[in-house]
Short mmCIF file of C-alpha atoms in Angstrom, two decimals:
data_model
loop_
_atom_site.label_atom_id
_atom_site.label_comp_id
_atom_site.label_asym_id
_atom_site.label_seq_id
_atom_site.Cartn_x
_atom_site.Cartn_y
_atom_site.Cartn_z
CA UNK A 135 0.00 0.00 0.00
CA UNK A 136 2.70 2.06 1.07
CA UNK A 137 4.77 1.73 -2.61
CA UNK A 138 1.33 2.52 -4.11
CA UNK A 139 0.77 5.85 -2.22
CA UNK A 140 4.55 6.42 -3.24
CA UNK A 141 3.82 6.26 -6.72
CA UNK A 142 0.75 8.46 -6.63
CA UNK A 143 3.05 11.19 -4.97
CA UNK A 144 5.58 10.53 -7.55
CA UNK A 145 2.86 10.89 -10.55
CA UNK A 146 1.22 13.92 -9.04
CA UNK A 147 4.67 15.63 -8.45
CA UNK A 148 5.62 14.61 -11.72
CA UNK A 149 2.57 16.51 -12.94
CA UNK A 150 2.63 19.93 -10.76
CA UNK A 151 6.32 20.26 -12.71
CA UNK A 152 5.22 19.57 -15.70
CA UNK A 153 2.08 22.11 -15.55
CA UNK A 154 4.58 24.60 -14.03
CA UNK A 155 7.02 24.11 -16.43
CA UNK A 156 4.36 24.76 -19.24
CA UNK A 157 3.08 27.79 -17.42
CA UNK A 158 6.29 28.72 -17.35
CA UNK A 159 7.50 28.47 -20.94
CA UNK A 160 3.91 30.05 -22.28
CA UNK A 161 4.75 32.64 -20.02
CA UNK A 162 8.12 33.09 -20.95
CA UNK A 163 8.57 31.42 -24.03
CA UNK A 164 8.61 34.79 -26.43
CA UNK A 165 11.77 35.70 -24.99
CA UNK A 166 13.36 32.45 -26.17
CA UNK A 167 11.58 32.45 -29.90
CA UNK A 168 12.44 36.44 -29.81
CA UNK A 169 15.96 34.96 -29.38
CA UNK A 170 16.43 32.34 -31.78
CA UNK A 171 14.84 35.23 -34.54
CA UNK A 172 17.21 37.80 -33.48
CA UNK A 173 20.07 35.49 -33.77
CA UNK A 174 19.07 34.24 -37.23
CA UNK A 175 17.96 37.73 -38.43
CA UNK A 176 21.77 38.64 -37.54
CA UNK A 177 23.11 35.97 -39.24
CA UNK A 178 21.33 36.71 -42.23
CA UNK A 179 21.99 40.47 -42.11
CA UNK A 180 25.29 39.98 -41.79
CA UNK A 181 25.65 37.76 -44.84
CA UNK A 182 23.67 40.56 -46.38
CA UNK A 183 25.85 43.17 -46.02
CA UNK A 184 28.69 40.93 -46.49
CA UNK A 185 27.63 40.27 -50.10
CA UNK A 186 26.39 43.78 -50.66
CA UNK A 187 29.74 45.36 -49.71
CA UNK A 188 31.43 42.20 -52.24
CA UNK A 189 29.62 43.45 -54.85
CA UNK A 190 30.33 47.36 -54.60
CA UNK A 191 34.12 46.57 -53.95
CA UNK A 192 33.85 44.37 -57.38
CA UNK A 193 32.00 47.06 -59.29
CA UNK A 194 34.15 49.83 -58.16
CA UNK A 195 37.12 47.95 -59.15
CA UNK A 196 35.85 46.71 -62.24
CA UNK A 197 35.32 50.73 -63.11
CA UNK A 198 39.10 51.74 -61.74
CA UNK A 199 40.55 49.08 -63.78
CA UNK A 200 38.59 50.22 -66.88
CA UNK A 201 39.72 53.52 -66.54
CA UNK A 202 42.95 52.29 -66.09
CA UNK A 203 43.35 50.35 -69.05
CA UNK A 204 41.76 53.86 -71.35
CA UNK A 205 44.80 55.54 -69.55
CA UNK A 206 42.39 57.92 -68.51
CA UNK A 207 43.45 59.30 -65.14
CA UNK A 208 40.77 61.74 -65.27
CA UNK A 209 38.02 58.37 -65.09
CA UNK A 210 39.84 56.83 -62.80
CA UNK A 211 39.30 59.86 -59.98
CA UNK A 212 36.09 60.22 -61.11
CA UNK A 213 35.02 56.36 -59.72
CA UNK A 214 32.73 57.10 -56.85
CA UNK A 215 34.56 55.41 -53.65
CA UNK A 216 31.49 55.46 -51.95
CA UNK A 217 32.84 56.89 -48.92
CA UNK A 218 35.52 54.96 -48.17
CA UNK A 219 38.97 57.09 -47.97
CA UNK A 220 41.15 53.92 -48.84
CA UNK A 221 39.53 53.41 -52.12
CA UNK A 222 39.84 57.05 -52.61
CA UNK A 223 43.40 56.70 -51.80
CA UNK A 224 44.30 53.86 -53.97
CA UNK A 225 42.39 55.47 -57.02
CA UNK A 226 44.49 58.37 -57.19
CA UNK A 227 47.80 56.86 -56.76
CA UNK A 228 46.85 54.88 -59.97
CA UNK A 229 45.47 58.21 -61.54
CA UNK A 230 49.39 59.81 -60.85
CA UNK A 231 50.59 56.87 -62.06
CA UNK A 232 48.61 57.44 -65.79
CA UNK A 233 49.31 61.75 -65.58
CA UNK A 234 53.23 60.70 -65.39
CA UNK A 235 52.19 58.14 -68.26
CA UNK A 236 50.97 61.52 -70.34
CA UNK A 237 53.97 63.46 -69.05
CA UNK A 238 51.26 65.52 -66.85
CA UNK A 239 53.87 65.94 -64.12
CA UNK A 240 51.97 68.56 -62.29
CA UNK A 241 48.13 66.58 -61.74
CA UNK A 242 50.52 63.37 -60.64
CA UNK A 243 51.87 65.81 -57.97
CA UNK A 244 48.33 66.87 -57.15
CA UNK A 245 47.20 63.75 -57.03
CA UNK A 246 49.91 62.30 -55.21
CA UNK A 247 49.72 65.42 -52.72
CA UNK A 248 45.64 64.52 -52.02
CA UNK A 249 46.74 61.02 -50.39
CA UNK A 250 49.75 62.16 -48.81
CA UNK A 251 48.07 64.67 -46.88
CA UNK A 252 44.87 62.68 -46.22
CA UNK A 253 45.09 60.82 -42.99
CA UNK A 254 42.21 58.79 -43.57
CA UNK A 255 43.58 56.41 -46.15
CA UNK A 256 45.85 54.53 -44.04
CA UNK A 257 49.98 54.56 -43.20
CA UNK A 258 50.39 52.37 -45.90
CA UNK A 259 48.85 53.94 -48.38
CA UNK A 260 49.78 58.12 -47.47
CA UNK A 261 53.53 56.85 -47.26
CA UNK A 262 53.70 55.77 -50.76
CA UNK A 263 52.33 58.40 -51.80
CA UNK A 264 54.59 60.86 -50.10
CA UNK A 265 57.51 58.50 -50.98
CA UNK A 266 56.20 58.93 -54.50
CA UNK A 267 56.11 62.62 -54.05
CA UNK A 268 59.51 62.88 -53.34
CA UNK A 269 60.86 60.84 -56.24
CA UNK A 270 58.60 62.85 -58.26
CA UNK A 271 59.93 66.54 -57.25
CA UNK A 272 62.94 65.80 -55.92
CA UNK A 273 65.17 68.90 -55.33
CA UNK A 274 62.45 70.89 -56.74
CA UNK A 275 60.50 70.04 -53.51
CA UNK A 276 60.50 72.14 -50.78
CA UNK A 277 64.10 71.44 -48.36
CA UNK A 278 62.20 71.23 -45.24
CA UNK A 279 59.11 69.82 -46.63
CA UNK A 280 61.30 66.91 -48.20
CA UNK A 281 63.36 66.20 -45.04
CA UNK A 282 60.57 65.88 -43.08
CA UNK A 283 58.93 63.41 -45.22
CA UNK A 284 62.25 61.69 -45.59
CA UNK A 285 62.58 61.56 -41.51
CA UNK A 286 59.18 60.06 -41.29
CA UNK A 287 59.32 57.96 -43.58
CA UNK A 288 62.57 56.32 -42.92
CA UNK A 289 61.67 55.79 -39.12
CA UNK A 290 62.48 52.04 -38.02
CA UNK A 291 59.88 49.36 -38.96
CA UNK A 292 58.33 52.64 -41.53
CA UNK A 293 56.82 50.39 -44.78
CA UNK A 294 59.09 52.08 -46.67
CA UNK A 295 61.81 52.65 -44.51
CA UNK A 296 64.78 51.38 -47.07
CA UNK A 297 63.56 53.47 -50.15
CA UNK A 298 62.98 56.61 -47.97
CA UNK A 299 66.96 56.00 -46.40
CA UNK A 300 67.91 55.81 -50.49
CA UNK A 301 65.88 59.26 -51.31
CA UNK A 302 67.90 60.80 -48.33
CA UNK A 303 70.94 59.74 -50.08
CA UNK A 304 70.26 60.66 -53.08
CA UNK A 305 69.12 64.44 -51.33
CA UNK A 306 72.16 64.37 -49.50
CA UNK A 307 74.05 64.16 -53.02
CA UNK A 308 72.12 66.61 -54.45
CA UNK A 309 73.09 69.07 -51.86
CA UNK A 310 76.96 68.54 -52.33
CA UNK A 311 77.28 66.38 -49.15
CA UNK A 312 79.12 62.91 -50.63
CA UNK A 313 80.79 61.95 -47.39
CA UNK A 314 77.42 62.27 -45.72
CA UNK A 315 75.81 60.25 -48.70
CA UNK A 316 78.40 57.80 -48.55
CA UNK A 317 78.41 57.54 -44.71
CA UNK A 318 74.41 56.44 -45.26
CA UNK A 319 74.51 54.11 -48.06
CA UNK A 320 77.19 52.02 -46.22
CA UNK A 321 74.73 52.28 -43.24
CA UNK A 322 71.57 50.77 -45.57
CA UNK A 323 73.80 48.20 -47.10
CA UNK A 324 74.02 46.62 -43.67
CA UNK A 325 70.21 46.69 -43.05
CA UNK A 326 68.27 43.45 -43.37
CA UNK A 327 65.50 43.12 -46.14
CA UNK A 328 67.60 44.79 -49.53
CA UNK A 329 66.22 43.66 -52.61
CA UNK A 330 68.76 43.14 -55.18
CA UNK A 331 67.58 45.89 -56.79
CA UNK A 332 68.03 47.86 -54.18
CA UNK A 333 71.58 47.29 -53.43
CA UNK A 334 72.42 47.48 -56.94
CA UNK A 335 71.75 50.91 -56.70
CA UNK A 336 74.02 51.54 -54.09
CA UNK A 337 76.65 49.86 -55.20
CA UNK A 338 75.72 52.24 -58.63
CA UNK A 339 75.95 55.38 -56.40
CA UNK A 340 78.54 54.51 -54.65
CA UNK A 341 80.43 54.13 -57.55
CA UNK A 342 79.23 57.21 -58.95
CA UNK A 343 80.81 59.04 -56.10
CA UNK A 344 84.11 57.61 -57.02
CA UNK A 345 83.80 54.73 -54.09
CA UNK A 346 84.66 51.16 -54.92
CA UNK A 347 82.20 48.96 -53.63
CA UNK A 348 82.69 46.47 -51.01
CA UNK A 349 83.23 42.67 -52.23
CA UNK A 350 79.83 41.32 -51.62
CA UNK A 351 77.86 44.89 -53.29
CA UNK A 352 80.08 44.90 -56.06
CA UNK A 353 78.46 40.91 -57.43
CA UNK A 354 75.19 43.19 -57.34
CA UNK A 355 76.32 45.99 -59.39
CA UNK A 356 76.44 46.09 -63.33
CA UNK A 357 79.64 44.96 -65.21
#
């Protein structure tokens, strides 16, 4: 009798959780299904954007790289970046590129100038362009304008850091100062990460300035 009356308990206290635990979830149970939908509804808006923003970054390059094949550094400005600075960025670099193409030395300078001074379109981006900007004008450039682009952009770890150390060389030569020019390139020959290209040139300059080479720059330089 006493194992029946333990089972009745057990069925009736089986039953008060399961009528609480459906009181419960219709009580509660929107905020779980509100849940799951918000979740999902994420997911899918994400893969929205995703794709939208796949597609614009196709079709604006598609447009750039028309433009760039017409040589027409006017079009390739002209792409709408659709806000984004980088695209700007990267669209006139390409558009100096085709005015140096048509011997337009004065737009590649402008255009080179817009991303240099334009924060927005990343470090990597802004020092190529002022690297750029100083091949470009050279001594025509400003002194102190060019030296502090040069300082900058020859700071340790800089992307450009060996090219930048080559223009100040090549400044310091321009101004008469050989020893000083000398003094450097023997300082960037010992740097890690020279192309070959690279230290071919130094070994070129430094035979330009009446230096012989040391054994292992003069296999890089021309016969």
């Amino acid at each position: 009798m006493a194992n029946q009356n333990d089972s009745f308990i057990d069925e009736v206290t089986d039953e008060l959780r399961r009528d609480k635990l459906y009181g419960a979830f219709r009580r509660y149970g929107w905020i779980g299904i509100l849940a799951i939908l918000l979740i999902v509804g994420g997911a899918a808006w994400r893969e929205y954007s995703q794709s939208r923003d796949r597609a614009a970054a196709q079709s604006w390059g598609d447009a750039v790289l028309a433009a760039v094949e017409d040589q027409d550094p006017e079009a390739i400005r002209a792409v709408d970046p659709a806000g984004s600075a980088g695209r700007k960025g990267l669209a006139d670099l390409l558009a100096a590129n085709a005015y140096l193409q048509a011997d337009d030395g004065a737009k590649a300078a402008d255009a080179l100038r817009d991303v240099a001074g334009d924060d927005e379109v990343g470090t990597t981006l802004r020092d190529l362009a002022q690297l750029k900007l100083v091949m470009l004008e050279g001594q025509d450039m400003d002194p102190s304008e060019r030296d502090a682009m040069l300082t900058r952009l020859s700071r340790a770890g800089a992307p450009f850091e060996l090219l930048a150390l080559e223009q100040k060389a090549v400044a310091l030569i321009g101004a008469g100062r050989s020893e000083d020019a000398i003094t450097l390139i023997r300082q960037i020959q010992q740097k890690d990460g020279l192309s070959e290209s690279l230290r071919r040139r130094l070994s070129e300059m430094m035979i330009a300035l009446g230096v012989e080479p040391e054994p292992n720059d003069a296999m890089a330089a021309p016969n």
